[in-house]
PDB file of C-alpha atoms in Angstrom:
ATOM      1  CA  UNK A   1       0.000   0.000   0.000  1.00 87.00           C
ATOM      2  CA  UNK A   2       1.201   3.493  -0.771  1.00 93.00           C
ATOM      3  CA  UNK A   3       1.218   6.317   1.724  1.00 95.00           C
ATOM      4  CA  UNK A   4      -1.727   7.944  -0.071  1.00 97.00           C
ATOM      5  CA  UNK A   5      -3.742   4.714   0.032  1.00 96.00           C
ATOM      6  CA  UNK A   6      -3.082   4.231   3.718  1.00 96.00           C
ATOM      7  CA  UNK A   7      -4.103   7.776   4.560  1.00 97.00           C
ATOM      8  CA  UNK A   8      -7.321   7.497   2.523  1.00 97.00           C
ATOM      9  CA  UNK A   9      -8.238   4.361   4.433  1.00 97.00           C
ATOM     10  CA  UNK A  10      -7.434   5.896   7.803  1.00 97.00           C
ATOM     11  CA  UNK A  11      -9.568   8.935   7.064  1.00 97.00           C
ATOM     12  CA  UNK A  12     -12.431   6.721   5.871  1.00 96.00           C
ATOM     13  CA  UNK A  13     -12.452   5.053   9.304  1.00 96.00           C
ATOM     14  CA  UNK A  14     -12.699   8.312  11.251  1.00 96.00           C
ATOM     15  CA  UNK A  15     -15.182   8.099  14.119  1.00 95.00           C
ATOM     16  CA  UNK A  16     -16.212  10.862  16.506  1.00 96.00           C
ATOM     17  CA  UNK A  17     -17.745   8.238  18.801  1.00 96.00           C
ATOM     18  CA  UNK A  18     -14.496   6.285  19.021  1.00 95.00           C
ATOM     19  CA  UNK A  19     -12.567   9.509  19.569  1.00 95.00           C
ATOM     20  CA  UNK A  20     -14.795  10.341  22.543  1.00 96.00           C
ATOM     21  CA  UNK A  21     -14.173   6.853  23.935  1.00 96.00           C
ATOM     22  CA  UNK A  22     -10.424   7.360  23.617  1.00 95.00           C
ATOM     23  CA  UNK A  23     -10.671  10.592  25.581  1.00 96.00           C
ATOM     24  CA  UNK A  24     -12.452   8.774  28.403  1.00 95.00           C
ATOM     25  CA  UNK A  25      -9.398   6.521  28.719  1.00 93.00           C
ATOM     26  CA  UNK A  26      -7.086   9.494  29.096  1.00 94.00           C
ATOM     27  CA  UNK A  27      -5.826   9.452  25.497  1.00 95.00           C
ATOM     28  CA  UNK A  28      -4.929  12.807  23.960  1.00 94.00           C
ATOM     29  CA  UNK A  29      -7.259  13.156  20.955  1.00 94.00           C
ATOM     30  CA  UNK A  30      -6.078  16.533  19.646  1.00 93.00           C
ATOM     31  CA  UNK A  31      -4.810  14.912  16.438  1.00 95.00           C
ATOM     32  CA  UNK A  32      -6.804  11.673  16.553  1.00 97.00           C
ATOM     33  CA  UNK A  33      -9.245  10.239  14.007  1.00 97.00           C
ATOM     34  CA  UNK A  34     -10.842   7.683  16.302  1.00 97.00           C
ATOM     35  CA  UNK A  35      -9.553   4.559  14.515  1.00 97.00           C
ATOM     36  CA  UNK A  36      -9.243   1.442  16.647  1.00 95.00           C
ATOM     37  CA  UNK A  37      -5.930  -0.338  17.178  1.00 96.00           C
ATOM     38  CA  UNK A  38      -7.566  -3.481  15.763  1.00 96.00           C
ATOM     39  CA  UNK A  39      -8.156  -1.644  12.481  1.00 96.00           C
ATOM     40  CA  UNK A  40      -4.599  -0.325  12.522  1.00 97.00           C
ATOM     41  CA  UNK A  41      -3.194  -3.826  12.990  1.00 96.00           C
ATOM     42  CA  UNK A  42      -5.381  -5.119  10.159  1.00 96.00           C
ATOM     43  CA  UNK A  43      -3.984  -2.429   7.860  1.00 96.00           C
ATOM     44  CA  UNK A  44      -0.480  -3.279   9.037  1.00 95.00           C
ATOM     45  CA  UNK A  45      -0.980  -6.930   8.080  1.00 94.00           C
ATOM     46  CA  UNK A  46      -1.862  -5.903   4.534  1.00 93.00           C
ATOM     47  CA  UNK A  47       1.430  -4.064   4.274  1.00 91.00           C
ATOM     48  CA  UNK A  48       3.365  -7.243   3.606  1.00 80.00           C
ATOM     49  CA  UNK A  49       6.857  -5.948   4.263  1.00 87.00           C
ATOM     50  CA  UNK A  50       8.196  -3.575   6.882  1.00 92.00           C
ATOM     51  CA  UNK A  51       8.621  -0.174   5.267  1.00 93.00           C
ATOM     52  CA  UNK A  52      10.984   2.445   6.719  1.00 96.00           C
ATOM     53  CA  UNK A  53       9.982   5.189   4.288  1.00 96.00           C
ATOM     54  CA  UNK A  54       6.257   4.641   4.806  1.00 97.00           C
ATOM     55  CA  UNK A  55       6.688   4.596   8.580  1.00 97.00           C
ATOM     56  CA  UNK A  56       8.375   7.977   8.558  1.00 97.00           C
ATOM     57  CA  UNK A  57       5.824   9.431   6.153  1.00 98.00           C
ATOM     58  CA  UNK A  58       3.072   8.308   8.505  1.00 98.00           C
ATOM     59  CA  UNK A  59       4.862   9.715  11.539  1.00 98.00           C
ATOM     60  CA  UNK A  60       5.332  13.078   9.878  1.00 98.00           C
ATOM     61  CA  UNK A  61       1.559  13.529   9.500  1.00 97.00           C
ATOM     62  CA  UNK A  62       1.324  14.024  13.298  1.00 97.00           C
ATOM     63  CA  UNK A  63      -1.987  12.104  13.195  1.00 98.00           C
ATOM     64  CA  UNK A  64      -2.294   9.895  16.263  1.00 98.00           C
ATOM     65  CA  UNK A  65      -3.372   6.708  14.481  1.00 98.00           C
ATOM     66  CA  UNK A  66      -0.905   7.222  11.638  1.00 98.00           C
ATOM     67  CA  UNK A  67       1.861   7.330  14.223  1.00 98.00           C
ATOM     68  CA  UNK A  68       0.693   4.125  15.878  1.00 98.00           C
ATOM     69  CA  UNK A  69       0.596   2.499  12.439  1.00 98.00           C
ATOM     70  CA  UNK A  70       4.120   3.815  11.818  1.00 98.00           C
ATOM     71  CA  UNK A  71       5.312   1.840  14.841  1.00 97.00           C
ATOM     72  CA  UNK A  72       3.663  -1.278  13.388  1.00 97.00           C
ATOM     73  CA  UNK A  73       5.141  -1.040   9.874  1.00 97.00           C
ATOM     74  CA  UNK A  74       8.579   0.357  10.703  1.00 97.00           C
ATOM     75  CA  UNK A  75      11.577  -1.924  10.119  1.00 96.00           C
ATOM     76  CA  UNK A  76      13.444  -2.405  13.419  1.00 96.00           C
ATOM     77  CA  UNK A  77      16.778  -2.890  11.677  1.00 95.00           C
ATOM     78  CA  UNK A  78      16.396   0.494   9.952  1.00 96.00           C
ATOM     79  CA  UNK A  79      15.674   2.448  13.125  1.00 97.00           C
ATOM     80  CA  UNK A  80      18.390   4.806  14.335  1.00 96.00           C
ATOM     81  CA  UNK A  81      18.924   6.280  17.773  1.00 96.00           C
ATOM     82  CA  UNK A  82      18.117   9.675  16.299  1.00 96.00           C
ATOM     83  CA  UNK A  83      14.755   8.414  15.035  1.00 97.00           C
ATOM     84  CA  UNK A  84      13.892   6.926  18.412  1.00 97.00           C
ATOM     85  CA  UNK A  85      14.769  10.173  20.163  1.00 97.00           C
ATOM     86  CA  UNK A  86      12.767  12.211  17.663  1.00 97.00           C
ATOM     87  CA  UNK A  87       9.705   9.994  18.036  1.00 98.00           C
ATOM     88  CA  UNK A  88       9.835   9.945  21.827  1.00 98.00           C
ATOM     89  CA  UNK A  89       9.955  13.743  21.898  1.00 97.00           C
ATOM     90  CA  UNK A  90       6.666  13.728  19.942  1.00 97.00           C
ATOM     91  CA  UNK A  91       4.815  11.528  22.434  1.00 97.00           C
ATOM     92  CA  UNK A  92       1.697  13.308  23.675  1.00 95.00           C
ATOM     93  CA  UNK A  93      -0.312  10.332  24.937  1.00 96.00           C
ATOM     94  CA  UNK A  94       0.310   7.196  26.977  1.00 97.00           C
ATOM     95  CA  UNK A  95      -1.041   4.834  24.324  1.00 97.00           C
ATOM     96  CA  UNK A  96       1.236   6.132  21.561  1.00 98.00           C
ATOM     97  CA  UNK A  97       4.159   5.755  23.960  1.00 98.00           C
ATOM     98  CA  UNK A  98       3.263   2.155  24.782  1.00 98.00           C
ATOM     99  CA  UNK A  99       2.475   1.176  21.199  1.00 98.00           C
ATOM    100  CA  UNK A 100       5.855   2.433  19.988  1.00 98.00           C
ATOM    101  CA  UNK A 101       7.694   0.657  22.795  1.00 98.00           C
ATOM    102  CA  UNK A 102       5.734  -2.587  22.353  1.00 97.00           C
ATOM    103  CA  UNK A 103       5.572  -2.717  18.557  1.00 97.00           C
ATOM    104  CA  UNK A 104       9.033  -1.442  17.762  1.00 98.00           C
ATOM    105  CA  UNK A 105      11.485   0.017  20.241  1.00 98.00           C
ATOM    106  CA  UNK A 106      12.190  -3.107  22.293  1.00 98.00           C
ATOM    107  CA  UNK A 107      13.284  -4.865  19.087  1.00 97.00           C
ATOM    108  CA  UNK A 108      16.086  -2.373  18.407  1.00 97.00           C
ATOM    109  CA  UNK A 109      19.695  -2.720  19.604  1.00 95.00           C
ATOM    110  CA  UNK A 110      19.373   0.637  21.371  1.00 97.00           C
ATOM    111  CA  UNK A 111      16.534  -0.360  23.690  1.00 98.00           C
ATOM    112  CA  UNK A 112      18.601  -1.083  26.818  1.00 98.00           C
ATOM    113  CA  UNK A 113      20.525   2.181  26.621  1.00 97.00           C
ATOM    114  CA  UNK A 114      17.370   4.183  25.936  1.00 98.00           C
ATOM    115  CA  UNK A 115      15.773   2.873  29.135  1.00 98.00           C
ATOM    116  CA  UNK A 116      18.608   4.432  31.125  1.00 98.00           C
ATOM    117  CA  UNK A 117      18.711   7.635  29.085  1.00 98.00           C
ATOM    118  CA  UNK A 118      14.965   8.294  28.962  1.00 98.00           C
ATOM    119  CA  UNK A 119      14.479   7.521  32.660  1.00 98.00           C
ATOM    120  CA  UNK A 120      16.253  10.807  33.368  1.00 97.00           C
ATOM    121  CA  UNK A 121      13.992  12.850  31.103  1.00 96.00           C
ATOM    122  CA  UNK A 122      11.642  15.372  32.681  1.00 96.00           C
ATOM    123  CA  UNK A 123       8.672  15.311  30.272  1.00 97.00           C
ATOM    124  CA  UNK A 124       6.001  12.840  31.396  1.00 97.00           C
ATOM    125  CA  UNK A 125       5.678  10.659  28.311  1.00 97.00           C
ATOM    126  CA  UNK A 126       9.399  10.612  27.585  1.00 98.00           C
ATOM    127  CA  UNK A 127      10.009   9.311  31.095  1.00 98.00           C
ATOM    128  CA  UNK A 128       7.093   6.888  30.771  1.00 98.00           C
ATOM    129  CA  UNK A 129       8.764   5.520  27.633  1.00 98.00           C
ATOM    130  CA  UNK A 130      11.729   4.339  29.711  1.00 98.00           C
ATOM    131  CA  UNK A 131       9.522   2.206  31.936  1.00 98.00           C
ATOM    132  CA  UNK A 132       7.177   1.031  29.202  1.00 98.00           C
ATOM    133  CA  UNK A 133      10.241  -0.123  27.279  1.00 98.00           C
ATOM    134  CA  UNK A 134      11.601  -1.747  30.440  1.00 98.00           C
ATOM    135  CA  UNK A 135       8.342  -3.679  30.869  1.00 98.00           C
ATOM    136  CA  UNK A 136       8.312  -4.880  27.248  1.00 98.00           C
ATOM    137  CA  UNK A 137      11.934  -6.011  27.502  1.00 98.00           C
ATOM    138  CA  UNK A 138      11.018  -7.954  30.648  1.00 98.00           C
ATOM    139  CA  UNK A 139       8.255  -9.733  28.720  1.00 98.00           C
ATOM    140  CA  UNK A 140       9.915 -10.282  25.346  1.00 98.00           C
ATOM    141  CA  UNK A 141      13.701 -10.388  25.810  1.00 97.00           C
ATOM    142  CA  UNK A 142      13.586 -14.043  26.818  1.00 96.00           C
ATOM    143  CA  UNK A 143      17.320 -14.683  26.521  1.00 96.00           C
ATOM    144  CA  UNK A 144      18.496 -11.576  28.375  1.00 97.00           C
ATOM    145  CA  UNK A 145      20.462 -12.369  31.545  1.00 98.00           C
ATOM    146  CA  UNK A 146      19.121 -11.420  34.963  1.00 98.00           C
ATOM    147  CA  UNK A 147      21.910  -8.878  35.377  1.00 98.00           C
ATOM    148  CA  UNK A 148      20.357  -6.608  32.767  1.00 97.00           C
ATOM    149  CA  UNK A 149      17.127  -6.412  34.744  1.00 98.00           C
ATOM    150  CA  UNK A 150      18.819  -6.177  38.128  1.00 98.00           C
ATOM    151  CA  UNK A 151      20.505  -3.043  36.777  1.00 98.00           C
ATOM    152  CA  UNK A 152      17.059  -1.535  36.157  1.00 98.00           C
ATOM    153  CA  UNK A 153      15.882  -1.888  39.766  1.00 98.00           C
ATOM    154  CA  UNK A 154      17.836   1.109  41.136  1.00 98.00           C
ATOM    155  CA  UNK A 155      16.261   3.211  38.365  1.00 98.00           C
ATOM    156  CA  UNK A 156      12.809   2.015  39.420  1.00 98.00           C
ATOM    157  CA  UNK A 157      13.605   2.831  43.041  1.00 97.00           C
ATOM    158  CA  UNK A 158      14.817   6.311  42.107  1.00 96.00           C
ATOM    159  CA  UNK A 159      11.853   7.200  39.900  1.00 96.00           C
ATOM    160  CA  UNK A 160       9.189   5.763  42.206  1.00 96.00           C
ATOM    161  CA  UNK A 161       9.124   9.218  43.788  1.00 93.00           C
ATOM    162  CA  UNK A 162       7.614  10.671  40.582  1.00 93.00           C
ATOM    163  CA  UNK A 163       3.945  11.041  41.443  1.00 91.00           C
ATOM    164  CA  UNK A 164       2.698  11.806  37.928  1.00 95.00           C
ATOM    165  CA  UNK A 165      -0.018   9.361  36.929  1.00 94.00           C
ATOM    166  CA  UNK A 166       1.400   8.063  33.648  1.00 96.00           C
ATOM    167  CA  UNK A 167       4.914   7.758  35.049  1.00 97.00           C
ATOM    168  CA  UNK A 168       4.015   5.955  38.268  1.00 96.00           C
ATOM    169  CA  UNK A 169       1.791   3.463  36.430  1.00 97.00           C
ATOM    170  CA  UNK A 170       4.653   2.597  34.072  1.00 98.00           C
ATOM    171  CA  UNK A 171       7.166   2.332  36.935  1.00 98.00           C
ATOM    172  CA  UNK A 172       4.807  -0.095  38.667  1.00 97.00           C
ATOM    173  CA  UNK A 173       4.290  -2.044  35.436  1.00 98.00           C
ATOM    174  CA  UNK A 174       8.036  -2.411  34.883  1.00 98.00           C
ATOM    175  CA  UNK A 175       8.647  -3.557  38.463  1.00 98.00           C
ATOM    176  CA  UNK A 176       5.904  -6.188  38.231  1.00 98.00           C
ATOM    177  CA  UNK A 177       7.068  -7.525  34.866  1.00 98.00           C
ATOM    178  CA  UNK A 178      10.665  -7.845  36.021  1.00 98.00           C
ATOM    179  CA  UNK A 179       9.473  -9.715  39.102  1.00 98.00           C
ATOM    180  CA  UNK A 180       7.504 -12.152  36.975  1.00 97.00           C
ATOM    181  CA  UNK A 181      10.505 -13.355  34.957  1.00 97.00           C
ATOM    182  CA  UNK A 182      11.886 -15.860  37.452  1.00 97.00           C
ATOM    183  CA  UNK A 183      12.461 -16.533  41.154  1.00 97.00           C
ATOM    184  CA  UNK A 184      15.702 -14.558  41.375  1.00 97.00           C
ATOM    185  CA  UNK A 185      14.161 -11.452  39.845  1.00 98.00           C
ATOM    186  CA  UNK A 186      10.947 -11.880  41.839  1.00 98.00           C
ATOM    187  CA  UNK A 187      12.910 -11.734  45.096  1.00 98.00           C
ATOM    188  CA  UNK A 188      14.920  -8.749  43.868  1.00 98.00           C
ATOM    189  CA  UNK A 189      11.756  -6.921  42.762  1.00 98.00           C
ATOM    190  CA  UNK A 190      10.113  -7.600  46.139  1.00 98.00           C
ATOM    191  CA  UNK A 191      13.167  -6.225  47.931  1.00 97.00           C
ATOM    192  CA  UNK A 192      13.050  -3.102  45.738  1.00 97.00           C
ATOM    193  CA  UNK A 193       9.343  -2.607  46.452  1.00 97.00           C
ATOM    194  CA  UNK A 194       9.963  -2.927  50.199  1.00 97.00           C
ATOM    195  CA  UNK A 195      12.785  -0.380  49.998  1.00 96.00           C
ATOM    196  CA  UNK A 196      10.427   2.030  48.225  1.00 96.00           C
ATOM    197  CA  UNK A 197       7.809   1.537  50.951  1.00 93.00           C
ATOM    198  CA  UNK A 198      10.403   2.029  53.691  1.00 93.00           C
ATOM    199  CA  UNK A 199      11.234   5.505  52.369  1.00 89.00           C
ATOM    200  CA  UNK A 200       7.839   6.636  53.591  1.00 81.00           C
ATOM    201  CA  UNK A 201       7.583   9.531  51.129  1.00 82.00           C
ATOM    202  CA  UNK A 202       4.044   8.558  50.119  1.00 82.00           C
ATOM    203  CA  UNK A 203       4.548   8.934  46.367  1.00 84.00           C
ATOM    204  CA  UNK A 204       5.880   5.424  45.880  1.00 91.00           C
ATOM    205  CA  UNK A 205       3.447   3.707  48.229  1.00 94.00           C
ATOM    206  CA  UNK A 206       0.979   2.649  45.525  1.00 95.00           C
ATOM    207  CA  UNK A 207       3.751   1.509  43.172  1.00 96.00           C
ATOM    208  CA  UNK A 208       5.331  -0.683  45.832  1.00 95.00           C
ATOM    209  CA  UNK A 209       2.126  -2.003  47.436  1.00 95.00           C
ATOM    210  CA  UNK A 210       0.577  -2.986  44.121  1.00 96.00           C
ATOM    211  CA  UNK A 211       3.766  -4.737  43.000  1.00 96.00           C
ATOM    212  CA  UNK A 212       4.060  -6.609  46.295  1.00 96.00           C
ATOM    213  CA  UNK A 213       0.446  -7.701  46.015  1.00 96.00           C
ATOM    214  CA  UNK A 214       0.867  -9.028  42.471  1.00 96.00           C
ATOM    215  CA  UNK A 215       4.153 -10.737  43.307  1.00 96.00           C
ATOM    216  CA  UNK A 216       2.508 -12.520  46.229  1.00 92.00           C
ATOM    217  CA  UNK A 217       4.431 -10.721  48.959  1.00 89.00           C
ATOM    218  CA  UNK A 218       1.643  -8.728  50.593  1.00 77.00           C
TER     219      UNK A 218
END
């Protein structure tokens, strides 16, 4: 499919009702059409081969669904660090952040370094990207050694003091997913959660308590 064909189809699927539903889930709809992710994945399947040029054309439209589709059709091997940094700076909604991390970013060779780098960012969705990416690596990077995830736990502990909704939810998500990998990481994640609770600053209480509950330690 050409860029023009894809955009015609996306615009034909525009739905004010769906857009209102997205807003109820806290999704920024300023540049949204109201196209479901299921439709976007169906379009992506019809694009037989990953397409770097098409992905960047779609991203440059600034349309929310076109950007999600870009993360679906982009070729991981063609992604550069500069592209990842440019895309993450454009994040204006939690779902676009998570779709890019889950569809694309974790598959790149830069993913591990970007977790560390983005965790120090100030903007909410850039920081969220670090922990969303961390969670997807915990789920999908099956052959990664425990040491790579143990190195993430001090970052989780540090950023658990960020009380912003979309950051704290991603920090919690990453902690839980790391703890689910195996017994060693479960025990390390539980210890991290207890250290967060022991700080007593209040901001990390939900992150730690929820993780302890899901990891069977509360």
